[in-house]
Short mmCIF file of C-alpha atoms in Angstrom, two decimals:
data_model
loop_
_atom_site.label_atom_id
_atom_site.label_comp_id
_atom_site.label_asym_id
_atom_site.label_seq_id
_atom_site.Cartn_x
_atom_site.Cartn_y
_atom_site.Cartn_z
CA MET A 28 0.14 0.07 0.03
CA ARG A 29 2.96 2.31 0.60
CA ASP A 30 4.11 2.08 -2.77
CA LEU A 31 0.70 2.67 -4.12
CA GLY A 32 0.67 5.90 -2.06
CA ALA A 33 3.91 6.67 -3.41
CA GLY A 34 3.23 6.32 -7.06
CA PHE A 35 0.26 8.45 -6.87
CA SER A 36 2.53 11.31 -5.44
CA TYR A 37 4.69 11.16 -8.37
CA LEU A 38 1.49 12.10 -10.62
CA ILE A 39 0.70 14.90 -8.11
CA LYS A 40 4.40 16.10 -8.15
CA GLY A 41 4.31 16.24 -11.80
CA GLN A 42 1.30 18.34 -12.10
CA SER A 43 2.70 20.40 -9.27
CA TRP A 44 5.94 20.83 -11.29
CA VAL A 45 4.02 22.08 -14.68
CA ALA A 46 1.95 24.26 -12.59
CA ARG A 47 5.09 26.24 -11.29
CA HIS A 48 6.33 26.12 -15.09
CA GLY A 49 3.47 27.52 -16.82
CA ARG A 50 5.50 27.83 -20.07
CA TRP A 51 6.23 24.26 -20.52
CA PHE A 52 2.65 23.40 -19.44
CA GLY A 53 1.60 25.16 -22.45
CA PHE A 54 4.24 24.00 -24.57
CA GLY A 55 3.35 20.11 -23.37
CA LEU A 56 -0.20 20.77 -24.94
CA ILE A 57 0.45 20.86 -28.38
CA PRO A 58 0.87 17.21 -29.13
CA GLY A 59 -2.15 16.24 -26.99
CA LEU A 60 -4.21 18.55 -28.57
CA ILE A 61 -3.14 17.23 -31.95
CA THR A 62 -3.89 13.66 -30.97
CA LEU A 63 -7.21 14.37 -29.36
CA VAL A 64 -8.75 15.92 -32.50
CA VAL A 65 -7.65 12.55 -34.25
CA TYR A 66 -8.84 10.11 -31.65
CA ALA A 67 -12.23 12.26 -31.05
CA GLY A 68 -12.96 11.48 -34.77
CA ALA A 69 -12.12 7.86 -34.69
CA LEU A 70 -14.44 7.04 -31.45
CA ILE A 71 -17.49 9.27 -32.68
CA GLY A 72 -17.45 7.38 -35.94
CA LEU A 73 -17.04 3.96 -33.86
CA GLY A 74 -19.93 5.32 -31.85
CA TYR A 75 -22.30 5.70 -35.19
CA GLY A 76 -20.99 2.37 -36.46
CA ALA A 77 -20.71 -0.08 -33.63
CA ASP A 78 -24.21 -1.13 -34.06
CA ASP A 79 -23.57 -1.98 -37.94
CA LEU A 80 -20.44 -3.59 -37.33
CA VAL A 81 -22.22 -6.16 -34.86
CA ALA A 82 -25.05 -6.41 -37.14
CA TRP A 83 -22.69 -7.46 -39.78
CA ALA A 84 -20.61 -9.89 -37.79
CA THR A 85 -23.69 -11.95 -36.28
CA PRO A 86 -26.02 -12.79 -39.07
CA PHE A 87 -26.73 -15.98 -37.64
CA ALA A 88 -29.09 -14.00 -34.93
CA ASP A 89 -31.08 -12.48 -37.59
CA ASP A 90 -34.00 -14.80 -37.31
CA TRP A 91 -33.71 -14.58 -33.17
CA SER A 92 -37.02 -13.28 -31.26
CA SER A 93 -37.37 -10.36 -29.14
CA PRO A 94 -35.74 -9.53 -26.91
CA TRP A 95 -32.85 -12.06 -27.31
CA LEU A 96 -31.52 -10.17 -30.61
CA GLY A 97 -31.72 -6.77 -29.21
CA LEU A 98 -30.25 -8.26 -26.05
CA LEU A 99 -27.31 -9.88 -27.78
CA ARG A 100 -26.42 -6.74 -30.11
CA THR A 101 -26.61 -4.43 -27.39
CA THR A 102 -24.40 -6.36 -25.28
CA LEU A 103 -21.93 -6.50 -28.18
CA THR A 104 -22.18 -2.91 -29.11
CA VAL A 105 -21.33 -2.05 -25.60
CA LEU A 106 -18.42 -4.54 -25.65
CA VAL A 107 -17.05 -3.30 -28.96
CA PHE A 108 -17.24 0.44 -28.19
CA ALA A 109 -15.79 -0.58 -24.47
CA LEU A 110 -12.82 -2.28 -26.10
CA GLY A 111 -12.35 0.63 -28.60
CA LEU A 112 -12.31 3.06 -25.69
CA PHE A 113 -9.70 0.85 -23.88
CA LEU A 114 -7.22 0.71 -26.82
CA ALA A 115 -7.90 4.50 -27.11
CA VAL A 116 -6.99 4.96 -23.47
CA ILE A 117 -3.70 2.52 -24.05
CA THR A 118 -2.54 4.04 -27.37
CA PHE A 119 -3.45 7.91 -26.70
CA THR A 120 -0.09 7.92 -24.81
CA ALA A 121 2.10 6.21 -27.19
CA VAL A 122 0.81 8.24 -30.40
CA THR A 123 0.69 11.52 -28.29
CA LEU A 124 4.41 10.66 -27.17
CA LEU A 125 5.23 9.55 -30.80
CA VAL A 126 3.89 13.09 -32.18
CA GLY A 127 5.33 15.23 -29.61
CA GLN A 128 8.76 13.18 -28.94
CA PRO A 129 10.69 16.78 -29.69
CA PHE A 130 8.45 18.43 -27.05
CA TYR A 131 8.42 16.16 -24.39
CA GLU A 132 12.03 15.02 -24.66
CA SER A 133 12.84 19.03 -23.87
CA LEU A 134 10.42 18.81 -21.07
CA SER A 135 11.87 15.89 -19.44
CA GLU A 136 15.53 17.51 -19.86
CA GLU A 137 14.22 20.44 -18.23
CA VAL A 138 12.65 18.47 -15.19
CA ASP A 139 15.88 17.01 -15.04
CA ARG A 140 17.77 20.32 -15.27
CA THR A 141 15.64 22.01 -12.23
CA GLU A 142 15.79 18.82 -10.00
CA GLY A 143 19.70 18.86 -10.05
CA GLY A 144 22.19 16.13 -10.89
CA GLU A 145 22.90 14.46 -14.14
CA VAL A 146 20.80 15.48 -17.27
CA PRO A 147 21.11 12.50 -19.65
CA GLU A 148 21.06 13.06 -23.52
CA SER A 149 20.47 10.42 -25.79
CA GLY A 150 22.74 11.72 -28.73
CA LEU A 151 20.67 9.79 -31.28
CA PRO A 152 19.12 12.25 -34.13
CA LEU A 153 15.77 12.97 -34.11
CA TRP A 154 14.76 10.45 -36.69
CA ARG A 155 16.55 7.93 -34.87
CA GLU A 156 14.62 8.66 -31.64
CA LEU A 157 10.91 8.56 -33.61
CA TRP A 158 12.21 5.42 -34.85
CA ILE A 159 12.91 3.95 -31.69
CA SER A 160 9.66 5.11 -30.06
CA ALA A 161 7.59 3.94 -32.93
CA ARG A 162 9.25 0.62 -32.77
CA ASP A 163 8.74 0.44 -28.85
CA SER A 164 5.54 1.53 -29.14
CA ILE A 165 4.27 -1.22 -31.66
CA ARG A 166 5.86 -3.84 -29.19
CA ILE A 167 3.83 -2.55 -26.35
CA LEU A 168 0.56 -2.21 -28.38
CA VAL A 169 0.89 -5.89 -29.40
CA ARG A 170 1.13 -6.69 -25.71
CA VAL A 171 -1.72 -4.49 -25.15
CA THR A 172 -3.73 -6.02 -27.64
CA LEU A 173 -3.11 -9.54 -26.46
CA TYR A 174 -4.47 -8.55 -23.19
CA ALA A 175 -7.51 -6.34 -24.23
CA VAL A 176 -8.74 -9.55 -26.48
CA LEU A 177 -8.26 -12.12 -23.27
CA LEU A 178 -10.18 -9.75 -21.32
CA PHE A 179 -12.89 -9.00 -23.98
CA ALA A 180 -13.61 -12.37 -23.80
CA LEU A 181 -13.35 -12.79 -20.15
CA GLY A 182 -16.16 -10.11 -19.98
CA PHE A 183 -18.92 -12.47 -21.30
CA VAL A 184 -18.34 -14.72 -17.98
CA PRO A 185 -20.86 -14.06 -15.33
CA VAL A 186 -20.23 -11.85 -12.46
CA VAL A 187 -16.37 -11.98 -13.22
CA GLY A 188 -16.65 -9.98 -16.34
CA GLN A 189 -18.52 -7.29 -14.72
CA THR A 190 -16.52 -7.09 -11.75
CA VAL A 191 -13.00 -8.52 -11.76
CA VAL A 192 -12.14 -8.11 -15.53
CA PRO A 193 -12.73 -4.32 -15.37
CA VAL A 194 -10.08 -3.81 -12.52
CA ILE A 195 -7.65 -5.86 -14.21
CA GLY A 196 -8.45 -3.82 -17.30
CA PHE A 197 -7.58 -0.54 -15.37
CA CYS A 198 -4.42 -2.27 -14.08
CA VAL A 199 -2.99 -3.18 -17.46
CA THR A 200 -3.82 0.19 -18.64
CA GLY A 201 -2.20 2.16 -16.07
CA TYR A 202 0.59 -0.22 -15.98
CA PHE A 203 1.48 0.29 -19.89
CA LEU A 204 0.78 4.02 -19.42
CA ALA A 205 3.21 4.33 -16.83
CA GLU A 206 5.75 2.45 -19.22
CA GLU A 207 5.24 4.63 -22.13
CA LEU A 208 5.65 7.83 -20.24
CA THR A 209 8.69 6.73 -17.91
CA ALA A 210 10.19 5.98 -21.83
CA VAL A 211 11.14 9.56 -22.29
CA ALA A 212 13.32 9.74 -19.19
CA LEU A 213 14.64 6.08 -19.48
CA GLN A 214 15.62 6.21 -23.28
CA ARG A 215 17.67 9.36 -22.32
CA ARG A 216 19.40 7.02 -19.77
CA GLY A 217 20.14 4.49 -22.38
CA MET A 218 17.43 1.72 -21.26
CA VAL A 219 15.72 -0.54 -24.05
CA LEU A 220 12.60 -1.72 -23.90
CA ALA A 221 13.36 -5.04 -22.37
CA ASP A 222 15.57 -3.44 -19.54
CA ARG A 223 12.56 -0.77 -19.01
CA LEU A 224 10.29 -3.45 -18.38
CA VAL A 225 12.38 -5.55 -16.14
CA LEU A 226 12.93 -2.25 -14.14
CA LEU A 227 9.18 -1.51 -13.63
CA ARG A 228 8.21 -5.04 -12.83
CA GLY A 229 10.83 -4.77 -9.94
CA ARG A 230 8.36 -2.08 -8.54
CA ARG A 231 4.96 -3.19 -9.76
CA THR A 232 2.80 -1.45 -7.16
CA LEU A 233 4.67 1.72 -7.56
CA ILE A 234 3.77 1.61 -11.28
CA LEU A 235 0.42 0.97 -10.74
CA GLY A 236 -0.20 3.59 -7.89
CA PHE A 237 1.24 6.31 -10.79
CA GLY A 238 -0.42 4.53 -13.74
CA VAL A 239 -4.01 3.27 -12.73
CA PRO A 240 -5.35 6.92 -11.28
CA LEU A 241 -3.79 8.93 -14.60
CA GLY A 242 -5.68 5.52 -16.56
CA LEU A 243 -8.84 6.45 -14.88
CA ALA A 244 -8.53 10.37 -15.59
CA PHE A 245 -7.81 9.91 -19.26
CA LEU A 246 -11.46 8.40 -19.48
CA VAL A 247 -12.86 11.78 -19.02
CA PRO A 248 -12.94 13.94 -22.16
CA PHE A 249 -10.00 16.36 -22.50
CA VAL A 250 -8.46 15.40 -19.28
CA ALA A 251 -5.79 13.59 -20.94
CA VAL A 252 -4.76 16.43 -23.09
CA PHE A 253 -4.41 18.44 -20.00
CA LEU A 254 -2.65 15.90 -17.69
CA MET A 255 -0.12 14.91 -20.52
CA PRO A 256 2.60 17.52 -19.52
CA GLY A 257 2.07 16.98 -15.73
CA ALA A 258 2.26 13.09 -16.34
CA VAL A 259 5.50 13.38 -18.42
CA ALA A 260 7.03 15.64 -15.80
CA GLY A 261 5.75 12.94 -12.97
CA ALA A 262 7.23 9.97 -14.93
CA THR A 263 10.63 12.01 -15.31
CA LEU A 264 10.58 12.23 -11.38
CA LEU A 265 9.56 8.66 -11.08
CA ALA A 266 12.34 7.34 -13.58
CA ARG A 267 14.93 9.51 -11.65
CA ASP A 268 14.20 7.81 -8.75
CA LEU A 269 13.93 4.22 -10.08
CA VAL A 270 17.31 4.37 -11.55
CA ALA A 271 19.02 5.84 -8.43
CA PRO A 272 21.16 4.13 -6.13
CA PRO A 273 20.12 3.68 -2.49
CA PRO A 274 20.68 6.62 -0.38
CA ASP A 275 22.87 4.93 1.84
CA ASP A 276 25.28 4.03 -0.94
CA GLU A 277 28.72 5.42 -0.79
CA GLU A 278 30.30 6.94 -3.60
CA GLY A 279 33.73 4.58 -4.25
CA ASP A 280 32.81 1.83 -1.88
CA GLU A 281 33.56 -1.42 -3.76
CA ASP A 282 31.81 -3.36 -1.54
CA ALA A 283 28.62 -1.62 -1.79
CA SER A 284 25.72 -3.78 -3.07
CA PRO A 285 24.63 -2.49 -6.62
CA SER A 286 21.25 -0.93 -6.71
CA PRO A 287 18.34 -3.34 -7.17
CA TYR A 288 16.78 -0.96 -9.73
CA SER A 289 20.10 -0.58 -11.84
CA VAL A 290 20.00 -2.27 -15.34
CA ASN A 291 22.61 -3.31 -17.44
CA THR A 292 22.17 -1.53 -20.79
CA ASP A 293 25.40 -2.80 -22.39
#
């Protein structure tokens, strides 16, 4: 429970940081606004077309009597839209980060700079950073899609599908949101996707404390756009502490134990 609270505190700290640095807040809004327009159009289209899609996919039910035909297709329509919304929440961050790579790199570097200590830079050209972000986002999307299909199927299980499955879905959403957001700071520290996943799995409860409330907030229209700058700032603060050595380590002490959160990126 302590880690859950600590994870949530990073979300608050990130929003506080951008509130104190208003110029960076406005700077970080631009990619989210662009992505929001695209996603809003896609969800509106899905909302209008989901019932036609379900009717096309269930021709076997055309001769069913009332109320079974309506019950089946209404349930499937709701599930299709819920699945689309679930994927939108998950992929919104990845697409926004891809669109806003230069914006969020600069914002993350500024957080490191104001917090003191080293300000890592990837040293890669922009096209290379965009390629790495796109490649990693696709890999994450494949994982998320597998979870989404599984949870979609489990949603038909009585009771469990209406209680346990939504909770698991929000946890999955929060975990991968946190991964995408911390990637901005961790990539600058030379960490590849596999190493980042190992790092986050070591503090799963902390990551859920950061990501789940953010995932829930992202369900509210327009909130995701306004929270993104602070989410990137909070994720940078979180990443700094994840890779930091324990405070009692002494510099130059050859017998000191390595940080449990350090990852070999060779």
